[in-house]
Coordinates of C-alpha atoms in Angstrom, one line a residue:
X1 CA -1.4 -52.9 -104.6
X2 CA -1.8 -56.1 -102.7
X3 CA 2.0 -56.4 -102.4
X4 CA 2.3 -52.9 -101.0
X5 CA -0.3 -53.6 -98.5
X6 CA 1.6 -56.6 -97.2
X7 CA 4.9 -54.7 -97.1
X8 CA 3.6 -51.5 -95.2
X9 CA 3.5 -53.0 -91.6
X10 CA 6.9 -54.5 -92.1
X11 CA 8.2 -51.1 -93.2
X12 CA 6.6 -49.4 -90.1
X13 CA 8.1 -52.0 -87.7
X14 CA 11.4 -51.5 -89.3
X15 CA 11.2 -47.7 -89.0
X16 CA 10.2 -48.0 -85.3
X17 CA 13.1 -50.2 -84.6
X18 CA 15.4 -47.3 -85.8
X19 CA 13.9 -44.5 -83.5
X20 CA 13.4 -43.9 -79.7
X21 CA 9.9 -44.4 -78.3
X22 CA 8.0 -44.3 -74.9
X23 CA 5.0 -46.2 -73.8
X24 CA 3.1 -43.0 -72.6
X25 CA 4.1 -39.4 -72.8
X26 CA 1.4 -37.8 -70.6
X27 CA 1.0 -38.4 -66.8
X28 CA -1.0 -36.9 -63.9
X29 CA 0.6 -36.8 -60.4
X30 CA -0.8 -35.4 -57.2
X31 CA 1.4 -32.8 -55.5
X32 CA 3.4 -33.9 -52.5
X33 CA 3.5 -37.5 -53.9
X34 CA 6.9 -39.2 -54.0
X35 CA 7.5 -41.4 -57.1
X36 CA 9.9 -44.1 -56.1
X37 CA 9.6 -46.1 -59.4
X38 CA 10.3 -45.1 -63.0
X39 CA 7.8 -42.8 -64.6
X40 CA 8.3 -44.2 -68.1
X41 CA 10.3 -46.8 -70.1
X42 CA 12.2 -45.5 -73.1
X43 CA 12.8 -47.8 -76.1
X44 CA 16.3 -46.9 -77.4
X45 CA 17.6 -48.5 -80.8
X46 CA 20.9 -50.1 -80.8
X47 CA 23.8 -47.7 -81.4
X48 CA 21.8 -44.7 -80.0
X49 CA 21.8 -42.8 -76.7
X50 CA 19.0 -40.9 -75.0
X51 CA 19.5 -37.7 -73.0
X52 CA 17.4 -34.9 -71.4
X53 CA 17.2 -31.8 -73.6
X54 CA 17.8 -28.3 -72.3
X55 CA 14.1 -27.4 -72.5
X56 CA 13.2 -29.9 -69.8
X57 CA 12.0 -28.6 -66.4
X58 CA 15.2 -28.1 -64.5
X59 CA 16.0 -30.8 -62.0
X60 CA 12.6 -32.4 -62.4
X61 CA 13.7 -35.6 -64.2
X62 CA 16.6 -38.0 -64.5
X63 CA 17.4 -40.9 -66.8
X64 CA 18.9 -44.1 -65.6
X65 CA 19.6 -46.5 -68.5
X66 CA 16.4 -46.5 -70.4
X67 CA 14.1 -45.5 -67.5
X68 CA 12.7 -42.0 -66.9
X69 CA 12.4 -41.0 -63.3
X70 CA 10.7 -38.1 -61.5
X71 CA 13.5 -36.4 -59.6
X72 CA 11.4 -34.1 -57.3
X73 CA 8.3 -34.1 -55.1
X74 CA 5.8 -32.1 -57.2
X75 CA 4.3 -29.0 -55.6
X76 CA 1.3 -27.5 -57.3
X77 CA 2.0 -24.1 -55.8
X78 CA 5.4 -24.1 -57.5
X79 CA 4.8 -25.9 -60.8
X80 CA 1.6 -27.0 -62.2
X81 CA 3.3 -28.8 -65.2
X82 CA 6.6 -30.7 -65.5
X83 CA 8.1 -31.4 -68.9
X84 CA 10.8 -33.9 -70.0
X85 CA 12.5 -33.3 -73.4
X86 CA 14.1 -36.6 -74.6
X87 CA 16.7 -36.6 -77.4
X88 CA 18.0 -39.9 -79.0
X89 CA 21.3 -39.5 -80.7
X90 CA 23.5 -41.6 -82.9
X91 CA 26.8 -40.1 -82.3
X92 CA 26.4 -36.4 -82.3
X93 CA 23.3 -36.6 -84.6
X94 CA 19.9 -36.3 -83.0
X95 CA 17.8 -39.0 -84.5
X96 CA 14.6 -38.7 -82.4
X97 CA 13.0 -36.1 -80.1
X98 CA 10.3 -37.0 -77.6
X99 CA 8.3 -35.0 -75.0
X100 CA 6.9 -36.4 -71.7
X101 CA 4.5 -34.1 -69.8
X102 CA 3.5 -34.5 -66.1
X103 CA 0.5 -32.6 -64.9
X104 CA 0.6 -31.8 -61.1
X105 CA -2.8 -32.1 -59.4
X106 CA -3.6 -29.7 -56.6
X107 CA -4.5 -31.0 -53.1
X108 CA -5.6 -29.1 -50.0
X109 CA -2.3 -28.7 -48.2
X110 CA -2.1 -25.0 -47.4
X111 CA -4.1 -23.0 -44.7
X112 CA -5.7 -19.7 -45.7
X113 CA -4.1 -16.4 -44.5
X114 CA -5.6 -13.1 -43.5
X115 CA -3.7 -9.9 -44.6
X116 CA -3.6 -8.8 -40.9
X117 CA -3.7 -10.3 -37.4
X118 CA -5.4 -7.2 -35.8
X119 CA -7.6 -4.7 -37.4
X120 CA -8.8 -1.6 -35.6
X121 CA -11.6 0.3 -37.2
X122 CA -13.3 3.5 -36.0
X123 CA -17.1 3.4 -36.3
X124 CA -19.1 6.6 -36.0
X125 CA -21.8 6.5 -33.3
X126 CA -24.4 7.7 -35.8
X127 CA -23.7 5.0 -38.5
X128 CA -26.9 3.8 -40.1
X129 CA -28.1 0.3 -39.5
X130 CA -27.3 -2.2 -42.4
X131 CA -24.4 -0.2 -43.6
X132 CA -21.1 -1.9 -44.4
X133 CA -18.5 -1.0 -41.8
X134 CA -15.6 -2.9 -43.4
X135 CA -15.8 -4.1 -47.0
X136 CA -15.1 -7.6 -48.2
X137 CA -11.9 -6.7 -50.0
X138 CA -10.3 -5.6 -46.7
X139 CA -11.3 -8.7 -44.7
X140 CA -11.0 -11.7 -47.1
X141 CA -8.3 -14.2 -46.6
X142 CA -6.1 -15.8 -49.3
X143 CA -5.6 -19.5 -49.9
X144 CA -2.7 -20.8 -52.2
X145 CA -4.7 -23.9 -53.0
X146 CA -6.4 -23.3 -56.3
X147 CA -9.7 -25.1 -55.8
X148 CA -10.3 -24.2 -52.1
X149 CA -13.5 -22.3 -51.2
X150 CA -13.3 -20.3 -48.0
X151 CA -16.0 -20.2 -45.3
X152 CA -16.1 -17.3 -42.8
X153 CA -17.7 -17.0 -39.3
X154 CA -17.7 -14.2 -36.7
X155 CA -17.3 -14.8 -33.0
X156 CA -17.7 -12.2 -30.3
X157 CA -14.9 -11.5 -27.8
X158 CA -16.7 -8.6 -26.0
X159 CA -20.0 -10.1 -24.6
X160 CA -22.9 -8.7 -26.6
X161 CA -20.8 -7.4 -29.5
X162 CA -22.3 -10.1 -31.8
X163 CA -25.6 -8.4 -31.6
X164 CA -24.2 -5.2 -33.3
X165 CA -22.2 -6.7 -36.2
X166 CA -22.5 -9.6 -38.6
X167 CA -21.0 -10.8 -42.0
X168 CA -22.9 -10.3 -45.2
X169 CA -22.5 -14.0 -46.0
X170 CA -20.6 -17.2 -45.2
X171 CA -18.4 -16.7 -48.2
X172 CA -18.7 -12.9 -48.1
X173 CA -16.7 -11.5 -45.2
X174 CA -18.0 -7.9 -45.4
X175 CA -18.8 -6.5 -41.9
X176 CA -22.3 -5.1 -41.5
X177 CA -23.9 -3.0 -38.7
X178 CA -27.1 -4.6 -37.3
X179 CA -28.3 -2.2 -34.6
X180 CA -27.7 1.5 -33.5
X181 CA -24.5 2.2 -31.6
X182 CA -24.4 3.9 -28.2
X183 CA -21.1 5.5 -27.2
X184 CA -22.0 5.7 -23.5
X185 CA -22.6 2.0 -23.3
X186 CA -20.3 0.5 -25.9
X187 CA -17.2 2.5 -26.6
X188 CA -15.3 -0.4 -28.1
X189 CA -16.0 -4.0 -29.0
X190 CA -13.8 -6.9 -30.1
X191 CA -14.7 -9.7 -32.6
X192 CA -12.9 -12.8 -33.8
X193 CA -13.0 -13.4 -37.6
X194 CA -12.4 -17.1 -38.5
X195 CA -11.9 -18.6 -41.9
X196 CA -11.9 -22.3 -42.9
X197 CA -11.1 -24.0 -46.2
X198 CA -13.7 -26.7 -45.9
X199 CA -17.4 -26.4 -45.4
X200 CA -17.6 -29.1 -42.8
X201 CA -15.7 -28.4 -39.6
X202 CA -14.5 -32.0 -39.1
X203 CA -13.4 -32.6 -42.7
X204 CA -9.9 -33.9 -43.4
X205 CA -7.7 -32.2 -44.4
X206 CA -9.0 -28.9 -43.1
X207 CA -7.2 -25.6 -42.3
X208 CA -8.3 -22.5 -40.5
X209 CA -7.0 -19.0 -39.7
X210 CA -8.2 -16.2 -37.4
X211 CA -7.9 -12.4 -37.1
X212 CA -9.1 -10.0 -34.5
X213 CA -11.4 -7.0 -35.2
X214 CA -11.6 -4.1 -32.8
X215 CA -14.4 -1.6 -33.4
X216 CA -13.9 1.8 -31.7
X217 CA -17.2 3.7 -31.4
X218 CA -16.5 7.4 -32.1
X219 CA -19.0 9.8 -30.5
X220 CA -21.2 11.7 -32.8
X221 CA -22.5 15.2 -32.3
X222 CA -26.1 14.1 -31.6
X223 CA -27.1 16.2 -28.6
X224 CA -27.3 20.0 -27.9
X225 CA -25.8 21.7 -24.9
X226 CA -27.5 21.0 -21.6
X227 CA -28.1 23.7 -19.0
X228 CA -27.3 22.3 -15.5
X229 CA -28.7 21.1 -13.3
X230 CA -31.1 19.2 -15.5
X231 CA -34.7 19.1 -14.2
X232 CA -34.7 15.6 -15.7
X233 CA -31.9 13.8 -17.4
X234 CA -30.7 10.4 -18.7
X235 CA -28.0 9.6 -21.1
X236 CA -29.9 11.0 -24.0
X237 CA -32.2 13.8 -22.8
X238 CA -31.9 16.7 -20.4
X239 CA -34.8 19.1 -19.5
X240 CA -32.8 22.3 -19.1
X241 CA -32.8 24.2 -15.8
X242 CA -34.4 27.6 -15.5
X243 CA -32.8 30.2 -13.3
X244 CA -34.3 32.8 -11.0
X245 CA -32.8 35.8 -9.1
X246 CA -33.6 39.0 -7.3
X247 CA -32.0 42.5 -7.3
X248 CA -32.7 45.6 -5.2
X249 CA -34.1 48.6 -7.0
X250 CA -31.9 51.7 -7.1
X251 CA -28.6 49.7 -6.7
X252 CA -26.2 48.3 -9.3
X253 CA -24.6 45.2 -8.0
X254 CA -20.9 45.0 -9.0
X255 CA -20.5 41.2 -8.7
X256 CA -22.1 38.5 -10.8
X257 CA -25.7 37.8 -9.8
X258 CA -26.5 34.9 -7.5
X259 CA -29.1 32.8 -9.1
X260 CA -31.2 29.8 -8.1
X261 CA -30.7 26.8 -8.4
X262 CA -27.1 27.8 -9.4
X263 CA -25.1 29.9 -11.8
X264 CA -25.8 29.7 -15.5
X265 CA -23.8 26.8 -16.8
X266 CA -24.2 24.4 -19.8
X267 CA -22.2 21.5 -21.1
X268 CA -22.1 19.6 -24.4
X269 CA -24.7 16.9 -24.3
X270 CA -22.2 14.6 -26.1
X271 CA -19.6 14.0 -23.5
X272 CA -17.3 12.4 -26.0
X273 CA -17.5 15.4 -28.3
X274 CA -17.4 18.0 -25.4
X275 CA -17.5 21.1 -27.4
X276 CA -17.0 24.4 -25.6
X277 CA -20.3 26.3 -24.9
X278 CA -20.7 30.0 -25.6
X279 CA -23.4 32.1 -23.9
X280 CA -25.5 35.0 -25.1
X281 CA -28.8 36.8 -24.3
X282 CA -31.3 36.4 -27.1
X283 CA -34.3 38.4 -25.8
X284 CA -35.7 39.9 -22.7
X285 CA -33.8 43.2 -22.2
X286 CA -34.4 46.1 -24.4
X287 CA -32.5 48.6 -22.3
X288 CA -29.3 46.5 -21.8
X289 CA -29.6 46.2 -18.0
X290 CA -27.8 42.9 -18.0
X291 CA -24.7 41.5 -19.6
X292 CA -23.5 37.9 -19.8
X293 CA -20.0 36.7 -20.1
X294 CA -19.7 34.6 -23.3
X295 CA -17.3 32.1 -21.8
X296 CA -18.4 31.8 -18.1
X297 CA -22.1 32.6 -18.3
X298 CA -21.9 35.0 -15.4
X299 CA -24.7 37.5 -15.5
X300 CA -24.0 41.0 -14.3
X301 CA -25.8 44.4 -14.1
X302 CA -24.8 47.3 -16.4
X303 CA -27.0 49.8 -14.6
X304 CA -29.4 50.0 -11.7
X305 CA -33.2 49.5 -12.0
X306 CA -35.1 52.5 -10.6
X307 CA -38.4 50.7 -9.9
X308 CA -39.7 47.2 -9.3
X309 CA -39.7 45.2 -12.5
X310 CA -39.4 41.6 -13.7
X311 CA -37.0 40.6 -16.4
X312 CA -37.4 37.4 -18.4
X313 CA -34.2 36.7 -20.3
X314 CA -33.8 34.1 -23.0
X315 CA -30.3 32.8 -22.8
X316 CA -28.7 30.7 -25.5
X317 CA -25.9 28.2 -25.1
X318 CA -24.2 27.3 -28.4
X319 CA -21.4 24.9 -29.2
X320 CA -18.2 26.7 -30.3
X321 CA -18.4 24.9 -33.7
X322 CA -21.9 26.3 -34.2
X323 CA -23.3 22.8 -34.8
X324 CA -25.9 22.8 -32.0
X325 CA -27.4 25.0 -29.4
X326 CA -30.1 25.2 -26.7
X327 CA -31.9 28.0 -24.8
X328 CA -33.3 28.5 -21.3
X329 CA -35.1 31.2 -19.3
X330 CA -33.6 33.4 -16.6
X331 CA -36.1 35.4 -14.5
X332 CA -34.7 38.4 -12.6
X333 CA -37.0 40.3 -10.2
X334 CA -36.1 43.8 -9.3
X335 CA -37.8 44.9 -6.0
X336 CA -37.4 47.3 -3.2
X337 CA -34.9 46.3 -0.6
X338 CA -36.5 48.3 2.2
X339 CA -37.2 46.2 5.3
X340 CA -34.9 43.3 4.2
X341 CA -32.8 42.3 7.1
X342 CA -30.0 39.7 7.2
X343 CA -30.2 36.5 9.2
X344 CA -27.5 34.7 11.1
X345 CA -26.9 31.1 10.4
X346 CA -26.7 30.4 14.2
X347 CA -28.3 32.0 17.2
X348 CA -25.1 31.6 19.3
X349 CA -21.5 31.1 18.3
X350 CA -19.0 29.3 20.6
X351 CA -15.2 30.0 20.6
X352 CA -12.1 29.5 22.7
X353 CA -8.9 31.6 23.1
X354 CA -5.8 31.2 25.2
X355 CA -5.2 33.2 28.3
X356 CA -2.8 36.1 27.9
X357 CA -3.3 36.1 24.1
X358 CA -1.9 39.2 22.4
X359 CA -4.0 41.6 20.4
X360 CA -5.2 40.4 17.0
X361 CA -5.2 36.7 17.8
X362 CA -8.0 34.7 16.1
X363 CA -10.6 33.1 18.3
X364 CA -10.9 29.4 17.6
X365 CA -14.1 27.5 16.8
X366 CA -15.0 25.3 19.8
X367 CA -16.5 22.6 17.5
X368 CA -13.4 22.7 15.2
X369 CA -10.4 24.0 17.2
X370 CA -8.2 23.9 14.1
X371 CA -10.4 26.6 12.4
X372 CA -11.0 30.2 13.4
X373 CA -14.4 31.2 14.7
X374 CA -16.4 32.5 11.7
X375 CA -19.6 34.5 12.0
X376 CA -21.9 34.6 9.0
X377 CA -25.2 36.1 8.1
X378 CA -27.2 36.1 4.8
X379 CA -29.9 38.2 3.2
X380 CA -32.8 35.8 2.5
X381 CA -34.3 38.1 -0.1
X382 CA -31.2 39.3 -1.9
X383 CA -28.4 36.8 -1.9
X384 CA -26.4 39.2 -4.0
X385 CA -26.2 41.5 -1.1
X386 CA -24.5 39.1 1.2
X387 CA -21.2 40.7 0.2
X388 CA -22.5 44.0 1.5
X389 CA -23.0 42.7 5.0
X390 CA -20.6 44.0 7.6
X391 CA -20.0 42.8 11.2
X392 CA -19.1 44.5 14.5
X393 CA -19.1 43.7 18.2
X394 CA -21.2 46.1 20.2
X395 CA -20.7 45.4 23.9
X396 CA -17.2 43.9 24.5
X397 CA -14.0 45.7 24.1
X398 CA -11.8 42.6 24.4
X399 CA -12.9 41.4 20.9
X400 CA -13.4 42.8 17.5
X401 CA -14.6 41.6 14.1
X402 CA -12.2 41.1 11.1
X403 CA -14.7 40.5 8.3
X404 CA -16.4 37.3 9.5
X405 CA -13.6 36.3 11.8
X406 CA -13.4 37.1 15.5
X407 CA -10.1 38.4 16.9
X408 CA -8.9 39.7 20.3
X409 CA -8.9 43.5 20.7
X410 CA -6.9 43.5 24.0
X411 CA -4.6 41.2 26.0
X412 CA -6.8 38.7 27.9
X413 CA -5.5 38.4 31.5
X414 CA -8.5 36.8 33.2
X415 CA -9.6 33.2 32.7
X416 CA -13.3 32.5 32.3
X417 CA -16.2 32.9 29.9
X418 CA -16.8 36.1 28.0
X419 CA -20.0 37.1 26.2
X420 CA -20.3 39.5 23.3
X421 CA -23.0 40.7 21.0
X422 CA -22.2 40.7 17.3
X423 CA -24.2 42.8 14.9
X424 CA -24.6 42.2 11.1
X425 CA -25.7 45.1 9.0
X426 CA -26.6 45.2 5.3
X427 CA -25.0 48.4 4.0
X428 CA -27.4 48.4 1.1
X429 CA -30.7 47.9 2.8
X430 CA -29.6 49.1 6.3
X431 CA -31.1 46.0 7.8
X432 CA -29.5 44.7 10.9
X433 CA -29.4 41.4 12.9
X434 CA -27.7 40.4 16.2
X435 CA -26.3 37.2 17.6
X436 CA -24.3 36.2 20.7
X437 CA -20.7 35.1 21.0
X438 CA -19.7 32.8 23.9
X439 CA -15.9 32.7 24.2
X440 CA -13.9 30.7 26.8
X441 CA -10.6 32.1 27.9
X442 CA -8.5 29.1 28.8
X443 CA -5.1 28.5 30.3
X444 CA -2.8 27.8 27.4
X445 CA -0.9 24.6 27.0
X446 CA 2.2 26.4 25.7
X447 CA 3.5 29.9 25.3
X448 CA 0.8 32.6 24.9
X449 CA 0.1 33.2 21.2
X450 CA 1.1 36.5 19.6
X451 CA -0.3 38.2 16.6
X452 CA 1.8 38.0 13.5
X453 CA 2.6 35.7 10.6
X454 CA 3.2 32.7 12.8
X455 CA 0.1 33.1 15.0
X456 CA -1.7 30.2 13.5
X457 CA 1.0 27.9 14.8
X458 CA 1.0 29.3 18.3
X459 CA -2.6 29.9 19.1
X460 CA -3.9 26.4 19.8
X461 CA -1.6 24.4 22.2
X462 CA -4.1 22.0 23.5
X463 CA -3.6 18.3 23.2
X464 CA -5.3 16.5 20.4
X465 CA -7.3 13.2 20.7
X466 CA -4.2 11.3 19.5
X467 CA -2.0 12.9 22.1
X468 CA -4.5 12.0 24.9
X469 CA -4.8 8.4 23.6
X470 CA -1.0 8.1 23.7
X471 CA -0.8 9.6 27.2
X472 CA -3.5 7.1 28.4
X473 CA -1.6 4.2 27.0
X474 CA 1.6 5.3 28.9
X475 CA -0.3 5.8 32.2
X476 CA -1.9 2.4 31.8
X477 CA 1.4 0.7 31.3
X478 CA 2.9 2.5 34.3
X479 CA -0.1 1.3 36.4
X480 CA 0.4 -2.2 35.3
X481 CA 4.1 -2.1 36.3
X482 CA 3.2 -0.7 39.7
X483 CA 0.7 -3.5 40.4
X484 CA 3.3 -6.1 39.4
X485 CA 5.9 -4.5 41.8
X486 CA 3.3 -4.5 44.6
X487 CA 2.6 -8.2 44.1
X488 CA 6.4 -9.0 44.1
X489 CA 7.0 -7.0 47.3
X490 CA 3.9 -8.6 49.0
X491 CA 5.2 -12.0 48.1
X492 CA 8.6 -11.3 49.6
X493 CA 7.1 -9.8 52.8
X494 CA 4.3 -12.3 53.5
X495 CA 5.2 -15.2 51.4
X496 CA 6.3 -17.5 54.3
X497 CA 3.2 -16.8 56.3
X498 CA 0.9 -17.4 53.4
X499 CA 2.7 -20.7 52.7
X500 CA 2.5 -21.8 56.3
X501 CA -1.2 -21.0 56.5
X502 CA -2.0 -22.7 53.2
X503 CA 0.1 -25.7 54.3
X504 CA -1.8 -26.0 57.6
X505 CA -5.1 -25.7 55.8
X506 CA -4.1 -28.5 53.4
X507 CA -2.8 -30.6 56.2
X508 CA -6.1 -30.3 58.0
X509 CA -8.0 -31.3 54.9
X510 CA -5.7 -34.3 54.1
X511 CA -5.5 -35.5 57.7
X512 CA -9.0 -34.8 58.8
X513 CA -9.1 -38.1 60.8
X514 CA -6.3 -37.0 63.1
X515 CA -6.7 -35.5 66.5
X516 CA -6.6 -31.7 66.1
X517 CA -4.9 -31.4 69.5
X518 CA -1.6 -32.5 67.9
X519 CA -1.8 -30.1 64.9
X520 CA 1.2 -28.3 66.4
X521 CA 4.3 -29.4 64.4
X522 CA 6.5 -29.2 67.5
X523 CA 8.1 -32.4 68.8
X524 CA 6.8 -34.0 72.1
X525 CA 8.1 -36.7 74.4
X526 CA 6.4 -40.0 73.9
X527 CA 6.2 -42.6 76.6
X528 CA 5.2 -46.2 75.6
X529 CA 2.5 -47.8 77.7
X530 CA 1.8 -51.4 78.4
X531 CA -0.6 -53.1 76.0
X532 CA -4.2 -53.0 77.2
X533 CA -6.8 -55.8 77.0
X534 CA -8.8 -56.0 73.7
X535 CA -11.9 -54.8 75.4
X536 CA -11.3 -51.7 77.2
X537 CA -13.8 -50.3 79.6
X538 CA -15.1 -46.8 79.0
X539 CA -14.2 -44.5 81.9
X540 CA -15.7 -41.1 82.6
X541 CA -14.5 -38.2 80.7
X542 CA -11.2 -36.8 82.0
X543 CA -10.5 -33.2 82.6
X544 CA -9.3 -32.0 79.3
X545 CA -6.1 -29.9 79.2
X546 CA -6.4 -26.3 78.5
X547 CA -6.3 -25.8 74.7
X548 CA -3.8 -23.6 73.0
X549 CA -5.0 -20.7 71.0
X550 CA -4.3 -22.7 67.8
X551 CA -6.4 -25.6 69.1
X552 CA -9.2 -23.3 70.2
X553 CA -9.4 -21.6 66.8
X554 CA -9.4 -25.0 65.1
X555 CA -12.1 -26.3 67.3
X556 CA -14.3 -23.3 66.8
X557 CA -13.9 -23.5 63.0
X558 CA -14.7 -27.2 62.8
X559 CA -17.5 -27.2 65.3
X560 CA -17.0 -30.7 66.9
X561 CA -19.6 -32.4 69.1
X562 CA -18.8 -32.4 72.8
X563 CA -16.8 -35.3 74.2
X564 CA -14.9 -36.3 71.0
X565 CA -11.9 -35.0 69.1
X566 CA -13.0 -32.8 66.2
X567 CA -11.0 -34.5 63.6
X568 CA -12.4 -37.9 64.6
X569 CA -15.9 -36.8 63.4
X570 CA -14.8 -35.6 60.0
X571 CA -17.1 -37.6 57.8
X572 CA -15.5 -36.2 54.7
X573 CA -12.2 -38.1 55.4
X574 CA -11.1 -40.3 52.5
X575 CA -10.5 -43.1 55.0
X576 CA -14.0 -42.8 56.4
X577 CA -12.7 -43.6 59.9
X578 CA -15.3 -43.7 62.7
X579 CA -13.3 -43.0 65.8
X580 CA -14.2 -43.7 69.4
X581 CA -11.8 -42.1 71.9
X582 CA -11.7 -43.9 75.3
X583 CA -9.8 -42.0 77.8
X584 CA -8.8 -43.7 81.0
X585 CA -6.7 -41.9 83.6
X586 CA -3.7 -43.9 84.7
X587 CA -2.4 -42.4 87.8
X588 CA 0.9 -44.2 87.7
X589 CA 1.6 -43.2 84.1
X590 CA 0.0 -39.7 84.0
X591 CA -1.5 -40.2 80.6
X592 CA -4.7 -41.2 78.7
X593 CA -5.6 -44.3 76.8
X594 CA -7.1 -43.8 73.3
X595 CA -8.8 -46.5 71.2
X596 CA -9.6 -45.9 67.5
X597 CA -12.0 -48.0 65.5
X598 CA -12.4 -48.0 61.7
X599 CA -15.5 -49.0 59.8
X600 CA -13.8 -52.3 58.7
X601 CA -11.7 -52.9 61.8
X602 CA -12.5 -55.8 64.0
X603 CA -13.2 -55.7 67.7
X604 CA -9.6 -56.0 68.6
X605 CA -7.9 -52.7 68.9
X606 CA -4.6 -51.3 70.1
X607 CA -4.4 -49.2 73.1
X608 CA -1.8 -46.4 73.2
X609 CA -1.1 -44.3 76.2
X610 CA 0.0 -40.7 75.3
X611 CA 2.1 -39.1 78.0
X612 CA 2.8 -35.5 78.6
X613 CA 6.4 -34.4 78.4
X614 CA 8.4 -35.2 81.5
X615 CA 9.0 -32.0 83.6
X616 CA 12.6 -33.0 84.4
X617 CA 15.2 -35.7 83.9
X618 CA 14.2 -37.5 87.1
X619 CA 10.9 -38.6 85.5
X620 CA 12.4 -39.9 82.3
X621 CA 12.8 -43.5 83.6
X622 CA 9.2 -43.6 84.8
X623 CA 7.7 -42.2 81.7
X624 CA 9.8 -44.2 79.3
X625 CA 10.0 -41.4 76.8
X626 CA 12.4 -41.9 74.0
X627 CA 12.5 -38.3 72.7
X628 CA 12.4 -35.0 74.4
X629 CA 11.6 -31.5 73.2
X630 CA 10.4 -28.1 74.1
X631 CA 7.6 -27.6 71.6
X632 CA 4.9 -27.6 74.2
X633 CA 6.5 -24.9 76.2
X634 CA 6.9 -22.7 73.2
X635 CA 3.2 -23.1 72.3
X636 CA 2.1 -22.2 75.8
X637 CA 0.5 -25.5 76.6
X638 CA 0.4 -26.8 80.3
X639 CA 3.4 -28.8 81.1
X640 CA 1.7 -31.6 82.9
X641 CA -1.3 -32.1 80.6
X642 CA -2.0 -34.9 78.1
X643 CA -2.3 -34.3 74.4
X644 CA -4.9 -35.8 72.1
X645 CA -3.7 -37.5 68.9

């Protein structure tokens, strides 16, 4: 036995040397991991070859020499296990078979997915609180990753929608109703359902998905019919109206009764349902005096009431589907109509009609010329008898009544105001009332209207407010053009005179320090005088020449002080010249000597002798004038006088 014990390891080693072997035949690899190196080393005996058997995972492995490689990037969602079947052959004989197994580990690499992007769900208005609106199986998302746990949240899109709905749990996406619905306030709401495959929002890796939920609130039949007008109402409650009316005894009214506050009328209290309402009389008439139309609710009489009596009818309004109904009271008072008289709505009616209008033309309402004049009276006690009121004109043969409309009864040939009395009579009660018509017959703006189918187009030919506004605009434009033409003509006719006068006025203002005696623009003969001594002696005032009309007017306007030229005292002159005019008669020269002093001028001054124009050529050498003219003669100044400068 000792010898066999020593030989056994040697035999095992020899046997191993004759077969294929791998260091490890079980591996774990995370999905999406690329294995660049060999997965396992294969010990192949000499004279043998190793190949992949047919039972290996297709295309998953390859053998290079004695190395086993992973040939694909593993994906847990495709294959959770990869298997390599190794065969060692000696020639065509398989000597050894080995199996290498690779377990693919799952990682979070896929986002969850909802089975829809938009889900629209109808929710009845009367759904109970805490009921499940949409079950979990219809809302949950699917995640291909095996070990992922999904977390759900609900976000409101419509403001306030989050207060109506919630999820049963973070991992349980069933939609639950949390408060009563109201169709009138919330007809539809939108919510955003979000799912995440990690509990922490910032975890990595993490994937999310969203879907939109639209909840349409369907109206429920919660309210009975409402008789209008409601004495009090809100969106949920209506206190039904009660109706009253009156009928005359001894008469059967053919038309539906006129009731207060209005006709019998009911609507479905649920506007969203809006079932048709049917009417019926439940109690209150044993003799069948009244009948009600099931569809319209109109109340009519089947026979007359012989004596005063009060009827209290219980009227029911029921939905056409029979689900809900409501009732109200209708009180009808039958009383004697004796002494009941109609009343006009106005004490006087005003109308207009065109002169020479033909017979049968409508009188127009003065307040609304586009409408015919309509006269109306009512019976205050029996509104149902208003249709029995007739009208006639009692004291004017030019007009007649056509129902409530006033028409011409003769051709109107005289312009002016016509008055007529109109009488209203209730044919049932024989009561009468009277009112006054005041009708103006006016000259027509166009052809006189005639009765017939086209009379409504020919009756009123007066201008409208728009026409008058357009006419006023045209007249204003013409007036403006006339004013512009007048200004142009005036400028052409008097422009030169105005320019002359304005120029003279400007010259007077600019040359205020000049002697006004030479304001005439005409030329004059000037004669130089010998230069005087610096200190002239003041002589007595000479006899001034007779001023021209222009000078006189200038002097009167300026108001100069006596004995000095008016322009010399003009204190407003820009030059501020203070002038002293010294006049000294020179018999041999026939002129005056004028001396002017400024504020800043020294004592020395020039003396200039101004001579009058020479009367003839013989005086020219004596006067020494260099120029001659006839300006003074034209202005009417004396020929031998001197002129101030």
